[in-house]
Amino acid sequence: MPVTLTEEQQDLANAIGEFARREVPDKARRDELTVEGPHSMEVYRKMADQGWLGIALPEAYGGSGGSMTDLLVFLEETSYHQIPIGGFGTTIITAAALERSGSEEQKQQLLGDVINGELLAISMSEPGAGSDVGGLTCRAEKTENGWVVNGQKTWCSNAHISKHILLVARTSTEGGKHDGLTMFMVPTDADGLEMHGIETMGGKEVNDLYFTDCHLPADAVVGTEGQGWRQLMAGLNLERMILAGLMLGLARRAFDDTVAYVKERHQFGRPVGSFQAMRHRIADNATELAATKLLVHDTARTIDANPGALFPREASMAKLKATELAKHLSLEGMQMLGGYGYATEYGMERLLRQSVVSTVYGGTSEIQRDIIGKSYGL
């Protein structure tokens, strides 16, 4: 069955397209906005003015209370139009964790800031613990007045442009390896926190964090002490669907740009897209894109129909398929554009740089396959 949107969802998609044509009309403007990294605060604040940044947040805190499908439309369209708001996904993942587990004071303070255009970051990974979150060693110890944190974190997206970081630290070594983890809200200007950027293919995105006797007040805890792992697991649907939505949009962009090029590029007296070898590749890619769109949107609707339920198999499938497809189609685009695919002038190389890491963060493709396999009792 084809993917159908409500009238309101289609209006949102159209409005985002109009916004992109107005604010980021061409590659030159996009390059200008992303000199400091893939997130433009100028564009982000303008999106806040449109009321879009609270699409996934409750109305009680100023959001629009949108469904997973509403959020998916927003993610897919902003990614398709290459609007430089790279900090949005991490911010919404963090804000949703706050909405589920935070105190009323934390929600009132921070969710309104998010809707108005402030960013949040989340820090889990460490040099010795990536996919294995239970291996975290960054330690938070109780003091008379609160907590003191010591240890190192790494690959923390957007911390350098955020005001707060949702830190996952170990507060106990008792029980299983997933026990004794606690979430804390840490201001990025806190004493005892040192931050160093990590240069990547995608630009200035991620950071190493060093905590040295970083003191936090008692009310910095988000949720229940020692229950950080369970609180994180409650957000897996959202995290994986955010990545699926972003990469579905990018896959569409890579495909459309490739088709436009092979229609215009002439060799041997005719468009290169008219050669059978090229037509068949386009046909296969179009079929994969259509199937992936159906999978991702069907998963979003399944989640909408069952609020609060976890769908580890379905969400992992959506994340796995969309991210692998985005990487594949950007590589296909680079091959079919020939030398122009490799040139920064055209932008296909930007899509490749954006997509290639998507199969790593948010749970690698290998981890997603393992989750899917286990869901069948394997």
Coordinates of C-alpha atoms in Angstrom, one line a residue:
M1 CA 0.0 0.0 0.0
P2 CA 1.3 3.5 -0.7
V3 CA 2.4 5.9 2.0
T4 CA -0.4 8.3 2.7
L5 CA -0.3 11.4 4.8
T6 CA -3.1 13.4 6.5
E7 CA -3.8 16.8 5.1
E8 CA -2.0 18.4 8.1
Q9 CA 1.1 16.2 7.6
Q10 CA 1.2 17.0 3.9
D11 CA 0.8 20.7 4.7
L12 CA 3.8 20.4 7.1
A13 CA 5.9 18.7 4.4
N14 CA 5.0 21.4 1.9
A15 CA 5.8 24.2 4.4
I16 CA 9.2 22.7 5.2
G17 CA 10.0 22.6 1.4
E18 CA 9.0 26.3 1.1
F19 CA 11.1 27.2 4.1
A20 CA 14.1 25.4 2.6
R21 CA 13.7 27.2 -0.7
R22 CA 13.6 30.5 1.1
E23 CA 16.3 30.0 3.7
V24 CA 18.7 27.5 2.1
P25 CA 18.0 28.1 -1.6
D26 CA 21.3 26.6 -3.0
K27 CA 24.6 24.9 -2.1
A28 CA 26.4 28.2 -1.7
R29 CA 24.0 29.3 1.0
R30 CA 24.2 25.9 2.7
D31 CA 28.0 26.1 2.7
E32 CA 27.9 29.5 4.2
L33 CA 25.6 28.3 7.0
T34 CA 27.7 25.3 7.8
V35 CA 31.2 26.7 8.1
E36 CA 31.3 25.9 11.8
G37 CA 29.6 22.5 11.5
P38 CA 26.4 20.8 10.3
H39 CA 24.1 22.9 12.6
S40 CA 23.1 26.5 11.9
M41 CA 21.7 28.3 14.9
E42 CA 20.4 31.0 12.6
V43 CA 18.3 28.6 10.7
Y44 CA 17.3 26.7 13.8
R45 CA 16.0 29.7 15.5
K46 CA 13.9 30.5 12.5
M47 CA 12.4 27.0 12.6
A48 CA 11.6 27.7 16.3
D49 CA 9.7 30.7 15.2
Q50 CA 7.6 28.5 13.0
G51 CA 6.7 26.4 16.1
W52 CA 8.2 23.2 14.6
L53 CA 10.8 22.3 17.2
G54 CA 8.2 21.1 19.7
I55 CA 6.6 18.7 17.3
A56 CA 7.4 15.7 19.5
L57 CA 6.9 17.3 22.9
P58 CA 3.8 17.5 25.0
E59 CA 1.3 20.4 24.8
A60 CA 1.6 20.8 28.5
Y61 CA 5.2 22.2 28.0
G62 CA 4.5 24.2 24.9
G63 CA 4.9 21.5 22.3
S64 CA 2.4 20.4 19.7
G65 CA 2.0 16.9 21.0
G66 CA 2.7 15.4 17.5
S67 CA 2.6 11.7 16.7
M68 CA 5.6 9.6 15.7
T69 CA 4.4 9.9 12.1
D70 CA 4.3 13.7 12.4
L71 CA 7.8 13.7 13.7
L72 CA 8.9 11.3 10.9
V73 CA 7.5 13.7 8.3
F74 CA 9.4 16.6 9.8
L75 CA 12.7 14.6 10.0
E76 CA 12.3 13.2 6.5
E77 CA 11.6 16.6 4.8
T78 CA 14.2 18.6 6.7
S79 CA 16.8 15.9 5.7
Y80 CA 15.6 15.7 2.1
H81 CA 15.9 19.5 1.7
Q82 CA 19.3 19.4 3.5
I83 CA 18.3 22.0 6.1
P84 CA 21.3 22.4 8.4
I85 CA 19.9 21.6 11.8
G86 CA 22.1 18.7 12.7
G87 CA 21.5 19.2 16.4
F88 CA 17.8 18.5 16.3
G89 CA 17.8 14.7 16.5
T90 CA 20.0 14.5 19.6
T91 CA 18.0 17.3 21.2
I92 CA 14.7 15.6 20.8
I93 CA 16.1 12.2 22.0
T94 CA 17.4 14.0 25.2
A95 CA 14.2 16.1 25.6
A96 CA 12.1 12.9 25.4
A97 CA 14.1 11.3 28.1
L98 CA 13.5 14.4 30.2
E99 CA 9.8 14.3 29.5
R100 CA 9.6 10.6 30.5
S101 CA 11.8 10.6 33.6
G102 CA 12.6 14.2 34.6
S103 CA 11.2 16.1 37.5
E104 CA 8.6 18.7 36.9
E105 CA 11.1 21.4 37.6
Q106 CA 13.5 20.0 35.0
K107 CA 10.8 19.7 32.4
Q108 CA 9.6 23.3 33.0
Q109 CA 13.1 24.6 32.8
L110 CA 14.4 22.7 29.8
L111 CA 11.6 21.7 27.5
G112 CA 10.5 25.2 26.9
D113 CA 14.1 26.1 26.0
V114 CA 14.1 23.3 23.5
I115 CA 10.9 24.6 21.8
N116 CA 12.5 28.1 21.6
G117 CA 15.6 26.8 19.9
E118 CA 18.1 25.7 22.5
L119 CA 20.0 22.4 22.1
L120 CA 20.6 19.5 24.4
A121 CA 23.2 16.7 24.2
I122 CA 23.3 13.2 25.6
S123 CA 26.5 11.4 26.7
M124 CA 26.7 7.6 27.0
S125 CA 29.8 6.4 25.0
E126 CA 33.2 6.1 26.6
P127 CA 36.6 5.1 25.2
G128 CA 36.0 1.5 26.5
A129 CA 32.3 1.3 26.2
G130 CA 30.3 2.0 23.0
S131 CA 27.8 -0.6 22.0
D132 CA 28.2 -2.2 25.4
V133 CA 26.5 0.5 27.5
G134 CA 26.8 -1.8 30.5
G135 CA 30.5 -1.3 30.5
L136 CA 30.4 2.4 31.5
T137 CA 32.9 3.4 34.1
C138 CA 32.5 7.2 34.4
R139 CA 31.7 7.5 38.0
A140 CA 29.3 9.7 40.0
E141 CA 29.7 9.5 43.8
K142 CA 27.4 10.9 46.4
T143 CA 28.6 13.8 48.5
E144 CA 27.1 15.7 51.4
N145 CA 25.6 18.3 49.0
G146 CA 25.0 16.2 45.8
W147 CA 27.3 14.3 43.5
V148 CA 30.9 14.5 42.1
V149 CA 31.7 13.1 38.7
N150 CA 35.0 11.7 37.4
G151 CA 35.8 10.0 34.2
Q152 CA 35.9 10.4 30.4
K153 CA 33.1 10.4 27.8
T154 CA 33.5 10.4 24.1
W155 CA 31.5 10.9 20.8
C156 CA 29.1 13.3 22.5
S157 CA 27.2 14.9 19.7
N158 CA 26.5 18.7 19.8
A159 CA 27.8 19.2 23.3
H160 CA 29.9 22.2 22.1
I161 CA 26.7 24.0 21.0
S162 CA 24.4 22.8 23.8
K163 CA 23.6 24.3 27.2
H164 CA 23.0 21.0 29.0
I165 CA 24.2 17.4 28.6
L166 CA 22.2 14.4 29.8
L167 CA 25.0 12.3 31.3
V168 CA 24.8 8.6 32.0
A169 CA 27.2 7.6 34.8
R170 CA 27.8 4.7 37.1
T171 CA 26.7 5.3 40.6
S172 CA 26.9 1.7 41.9
T173 CA 28.7 -1.5 41.0
E174 CA 26.2 -3.8 42.7
G175 CA 23.9 -6.1 40.7
G176 CA 24.2 -6.7 37.0
K177 CA 26.3 -4.6 34.6
H178 CA 23.2 -2.6 33.6
D179 CA 22.3 -1.9 37.2
G180 CA 23.7 1.1 39.0
L181 CA 23.6 3.6 36.0
T182 CA 22.0 7.0 36.7
M183 CA 21.2 9.9 34.4
F184 CA 22.2 13.5 35.3
M185 CA 21.6 16.8 33.7
V186 CA 24.9 18.7 33.5
P187 CA 25.3 22.3 32.4
T188 CA 28.0 22.6 29.7
D189 CA 29.7 25.4 31.7
A190 CA 30.0 23.3 34.9
D191 CA 33.3 23.5 36.8
G192 CA 35.2 20.4 36.3
L193 CA 34.0 19.6 32.8
E194 CA 36.5 20.0 30.0
M195 CA 35.4 19.5 26.4
H196 CA 37.5 18.8 23.3
G197 CA 36.1 18.5 19.8
I198 CA 36.8 15.5 17.6
E199 CA 37.5 16.2 13.9
T200 CA 35.3 14.0 11.7
M201 CA 34.3 13.6 8.0
G202 CA 31.1 15.4 8.9
G203 CA 32.8 18.4 10.5
K204 CA 32.5 19.7 14.0
E205 CA 29.9 17.3 15.5
V206 CA 31.2 15.3 18.4
N207 CA 33.3 15.8 21.5
D208 CA 35.4 14.2 24.2
L209 CA 34.3 15.1 27.7
Y210 CA 36.6 15.0 30.7
F211 CA 35.0 15.2 34.2
T212 CA 37.4 16.0 37.0
D213 CA 35.8 16.5 40.4
C214 CA 32.7 17.9 38.6
H215 CA 30.2 18.8 41.4
L216 CA 26.5 18.5 40.7
P217 CA 23.6 19.3 43.0
A218 CA 21.3 16.6 44.3
D219 CA 18.5 17.6 42.0
A220 CA 20.7 17.0 38.9
V221 CA 19.6 13.4 38.9
V222 CA 17.1 12.7 36.1
G223 CA 14.6 10.0 37.2
T224 CA 15.6 7.4 39.7
E225 CA 19.1 6.7 40.9
G226 CA 20.4 3.4 39.6
Q227 CA 17.6 3.1 36.9
G228 CA 19.3 4.9 34.1
W229 CA 19.5 1.8 31.8
R230 CA 15.8 1.1 32.1
Q231 CA 15.0 4.8 31.5
L232 CA 17.1 4.8 28.4
M233 CA 15.5 1.6 27.0
A234 CA 12.1 3.3 27.2
G235 CA 13.3 5.7 24.5
L236 CA 14.6 3.2 21.9
N237 CA 11.6 3.5 19.6
L238 CA 12.2 7.2 19.3
E239 CA 16.0 7.2 18.9
R240 CA 15.9 4.6 16.1
M241 CA 12.9 6.2 14.4
I242 CA 14.7 9.6 14.4
L243 CA 17.7 8.1 12.6
A244 CA 15.4 6.2 10.2
G245 CA 13.5 9.3 9.3
L246 CA 16.6 11.4 8.8
M247 CA 18.3 8.8 6.6
L248 CA 15.1 8.1 4.6
G249 CA 15.1 11.8 3.7
L250 CA 18.8 11.7 2.8
A251 CA 18.3 8.5 0.7
R252 CA 15.5 10.3 -1.3
R253 CA 17.8 13.2 -1.9
A254 CA 20.6 11.0 -3.1
F255 CA 18.3 9.2 -5.4
D256 CA 16.6 12.3 -6.9
D257 CA 19.9 14.0 -7.4
T258 CA 21.2 11.0 -9.2
V259 CA 18.2 10.6 -11.5
A260 CA 18.3 14.3 -12.4
Y261 CA 22.0 14.0 -13.3
V262 CA 21.7 10.9 -15.5
K263 CA 18.9 12.5 -17.4
E264 CA 21.0 15.6 -18.2
R265 CA 24.4 14.1 -18.7
H266 CA 25.1 13.0 -22.3
Q267 CA 27.7 10.6 -23.5
F268 CA 27.9 8.8 -26.9
G269 CA 25.2 11.1 -28.1
R270 CA 22.5 10.3 -25.6
P271 CA 21.6 10.7 -21.8
V272 CA 23.7 8.3 -19.7
G273 CA 20.5 7.2 -18.0
S274 CA 19.2 5.8 -21.2
F275 CA 21.8 3.0 -21.2
Q276 CA 20.3 -0.3 -19.9
A277 CA 23.0 -0.8 -17.2
M278 CA 22.2 2.6 -15.7
R279 CA 18.4 2.2 -16.1
H280 CA 18.5 -1.1 -14.2
R281 CA 20.5 0.3 -11.3
I282 CA 18.0 3.2 -11.1
A283 CA 15.1 0.7 -11.1
D284 CA 16.6 -1.4 -8.3
N285 CA 17.4 1.7 -6.2
A286 CA 13.9 3.1 -6.7
T287 CA 12.4 -0.2 -5.6
E288 CA 14.6 -0.3 -2.5
L289 CA 13.7 3.3 -1.7
A290 CA 9.9 2.6 -2.0
A291 CA 10.2 -0.5 0.2
T292 CA 12.2 1.3 2.8
K293 CA 9.7 4.2 2.9
L294 CA 6.8 1.8 3.5
L295 CA 8.7 0.0 6.3
V296 CA 9.7 3.2 8.1
H297 CA 6.2 4.8 7.9
D298 CA 4.5 1.5 8.8
T299 CA 6.7 1.3 11.9
A300 CA 5.8 4.9 12.9
R301 CA 2.1 4.1 12.5
T302 CA 2.5 0.9 14.6
I303 CA 4.1 2.9 17.4
D304 CA 1.4 5.6 17.1
A305 CA -1.3 2.9 17.5
N306 CA 0.4 1.5 20.6
P307 CA 1.7 4.4 22.7
G308 CA 4.1 3.3 25.4
A309 CA 4.8 -0.1 23.9
L310 CA 8.3 -1.0 22.8
F311 CA 8.9 -2.4 19.3
P312 CA 12.6 -3.4 19.3
R313 CA 12.3 -5.6 16.2
E314 CA 10.4 -3.1 14.1
A315 CA 12.3 0.0 15.2
S316 CA 15.6 -1.8 14.6
M317 CA 14.5 -2.9 11.2
A318 CA 13.6 0.6 10.3
K319 CA 16.9 2.0 11.5
L320 CA 18.9 -0.8 9.9
K321 CA 17.2 -0.5 6.5
A322 CA 17.1 3.3 6.2
T323 CA 20.7 3.9 7.3
E324 CA 22.1 1.2 5.1
L325 CA 20.0 2.4 2.1
A326 CA 21.1 6.0 2.6
K327 CA 24.8 4.9 2.5
H328 CA 24.2 2.7 -0.5
L329 CA 22.3 5.3 -2.5
S330 CA 24.9 8.0 -1.8
L331 CA 27.6 5.7 -2.9
E332 CA 25.6 4.8 -6.0
G333 CA 25.1 8.4 -6.7
M334 CA 28.8 9.1 -6.5
Q335 CA 29.5 6.2 -8.9
M336 CA 26.9 7.3 -11.4
L337 CA 27.9 11.0 -11.3
G338 CA 31.5 9.9 -12.0
G339 CA 34.1 12.5 -11.3
Y340 CA 31.3 15.0 -10.4
G341 CA 30.2 12.8 -7.6
Y342 CA 33.6 13.1 -6.0
A343 CA 33.7 16.9 -6.4
T344 CA 32.5 19.2 -3.6
E345 CA 30.8 21.3 -6.2
Y346 CA 27.9 18.9 -6.6
G347 CA 27.1 17.8 -3.1
M348 CA 26.9 14.0 -3.5
E349 CA 30.0 13.7 -1.4
R350 CA 28.3 15.6 1.4
L351 CA 25.5 13.1 1.3
L352 CA 28.0 10.3 1.6
R353 CA 29.8 11.9 4.5
Q354 CA 26.4 12.4 6.3
S355 CA 25.1 8.9 5.6
V356 CA 28.2 6.7 6.2
V357 CA 28.3 7.3 10.0
S358 CA 24.5 6.6 10.4
T359 CA 25.2 2.9 10.3
V360 CA 27.4 3.3 13.3
Y361 CA 25.8 5.7 15.8
G362 CA 22.5 5.0 17.6
G363 CA 23.5 1.3 17.6
T364 CA 25.5 -0.1 14.8
S365 CA 24.0 -2.1 11.9
E366 CA 25.5 -5.2 13.5
I367 CA 23.8 -4.5 16.8
Q368 CA 20.5 -3.9 15.0
R369 CA 20.8 -7.2 13.3
D370 CA 21.6 -8.9 16.6
I371 CA 18.4 -7.4 18.2
I372 CA 16.3 -8.5 15.2
G373 CA 17.7 -12.0 15.4
K374 CA 17.1 -12.3 19.1
S375 CA 13.5 -11.2 18.6
Y376 CA 13.0 -14.5 16.8
G377 CA 14.4 -16.5 19.7
L378 CA 17.9 -16.9 18.2

